C-alpha cells in the first residue's frame, strides 16, 4: 500500500492510481473477450 496520511486515510493519488489499474485490467479483459468472440465467429463462418 502507499504511505498513509496521519489521519489514517490513503492519499487520493494512490486511490486514483488503483482505480486506473483496475480500469486498464478490465479493459484488457473485456477487449480480449470481444476479440476472442470475433475470431471464433469468423472461424465458424469460414469453416
PDB file of C-alpha atoms in Angstrom:
ATOM      1  CA  UNK A   1       0.000   0.000   0.000  1.00  0.00           C
ATOM      2  CA  UNK A   2       1.034   3.656  -0.292  1.00  0.00           C
ATOM      3  CA  UNK A   3       2.105   5.873   2.563  1.00  0.00           C
ATOM      4  CA  UNK A   4      -0.779   6.568   4.942  1.00  0.00           C
ATOM      5  CA  UNK A   5      -1.814  10.108   5.824  1.00  0.00           C
ATOM      6  CA  UNK A   6      -1.626  10.994   9.550  1.00  0.00           C
ATOM      7  CA  UNK A   7      -5.404  10.591   9.860  1.00  0.00           C
ATOM      8  CA  UNK A   8      -5.192   7.052   8.507  1.00  0.00           C
ATOM      9  CA  UNK A   9      -6.755   7.652   5.104  1.00  0.00           C
ATOM     10  CA  UNK A  10      -4.926   6.615   1.989  1.00  0.00           C
ATOM     11  CA  UNK A  11      -3.794   9.517  -0.223  1.00  0.00           C
ATOM     12  CA  UNK A  12      -6.174  10.359  -3.065  1.00  0.00           C
ATOM     13  CA  UNK A  13      -3.390   9.852  -5.604  1.00  0.00           C
ATOM     14  CA  UNK A  14      -2.978   6.188  -4.611  1.00  0.00           C
ATOM     15  CA  UNK A  15      -6.724   5.591  -4.887  1.00  0.00           C
ATOM     16  CA  UNK A  16      -6.766   7.159  -8.342  1.00  0.00           C
ATOM     17  CA  UNK A  17      -3.806   5.030  -9.423  1.00  0.00           C
ATOM     18  CA  UNK A  18      -5.521   1.856  -8.176  1.00  0.00           C
ATOM     19  CA  UNK A  19      -8.724   2.818 -10.000  1.00  0.00           C
ATOM     20  CA  UNK A  20      -6.693   3.383 -13.173  1.00  0.00           C
ATOM     21  CA  UNK A  21      -5.059  -0.024 -12.862  1.00  0.00           C
ATOM     22  CA  UNK A  22      -8.438  -1.698 -12.408  1.00  0.00           C
ATOM     23  CA  UNK A  23      -9.788   0.230 -15.418  1.00  0.00           C
ATOM     24  CA  UNK A  24      -6.958  -0.971 -17.671  1.00  0.00           C
ATOM     25  CA  UNK A  25      -7.231  -4.518 -16.253  1.00  0.00           C
ATOM     26  CA  UNK A  26     -10.948  -4.752 -17.010  1.00  0.00           C
ATOM     27  CA  UNK A  27     -10.488  -3.022 -20.373  1.00  0.00           C
ATOM     28  CA  UNK A  28      -7.971  -5.691 -21.394  1.00  0.00           C
ATOM     29  CA  UNK A  29     -10.224  -8.500 -20.104  1.00  0.00           C
ATOM     30  CA  UNK A  30     -13.312  -7.193 -21.904  1.00  0.00           C
ATOM     31  CA  UNK A  31     -11.347  -6.311 -25.050  1.00  0.00           C
ATOM     32  CA  UNK A  32      -9.739  -9.750 -25.106  1.00  0.00           C
ATOM     33  CA  UNK A  33     -13.111 -11.439 -24.704  1.00  0.00           C
ATOM     34  CA  UNK A  34     -14.632  -9.431 -27.549  1.00  0.00           C
ATOM     35  CA  UNK A  35     -11.638 -10.149 -29.799  1.00  0.00           C
ATOM     36  CA  UNK A  36     -11.875 -13.859 -28.972  1.00  0.00           C
ATOM     37  CA  UNK A  37     -15.598 -13.839 -29.802  1.00  0.00           C
ATOM     38  CA  UNK A  38     -14.934 -12.180 -33.171  1.00  0.00           C
ATOM     39  CA  UNK A  39     -12.211 -14.714 -34.000  1.00  0.00           C
ATOM     40  CA  UNK A  40     -14.490 -17.600 -33.014  1.00  0.00           C
ATOM     41  CA  UNK A  41     -17.419 -16.275 -35.080  1.00  0.00           C
ATOM     42  CA  UNK A  42     -15.141 -15.649 -38.063  1.00  0.00           C
ATOM     43  CA  UNK A  43     -13.702 -19.159 -37.793  1.00  0.00           C
ATOM     44  CA  UNK A  44     -17.178 -20.719 -37.603  1.00  0.00           C
ATOM     45  CA  UNK A  45     -18.375 -18.738 -40.640  1.00  0.00           C
ATOM     46  CA  UNK A  46     -15.223 -19.534 -42.602  1.00  0.00           C
ATOM     47  CA  UNK A  47     -15.254 -23.258 -41.912  1.00  0.00           C
TER      48      UNK A  47
END
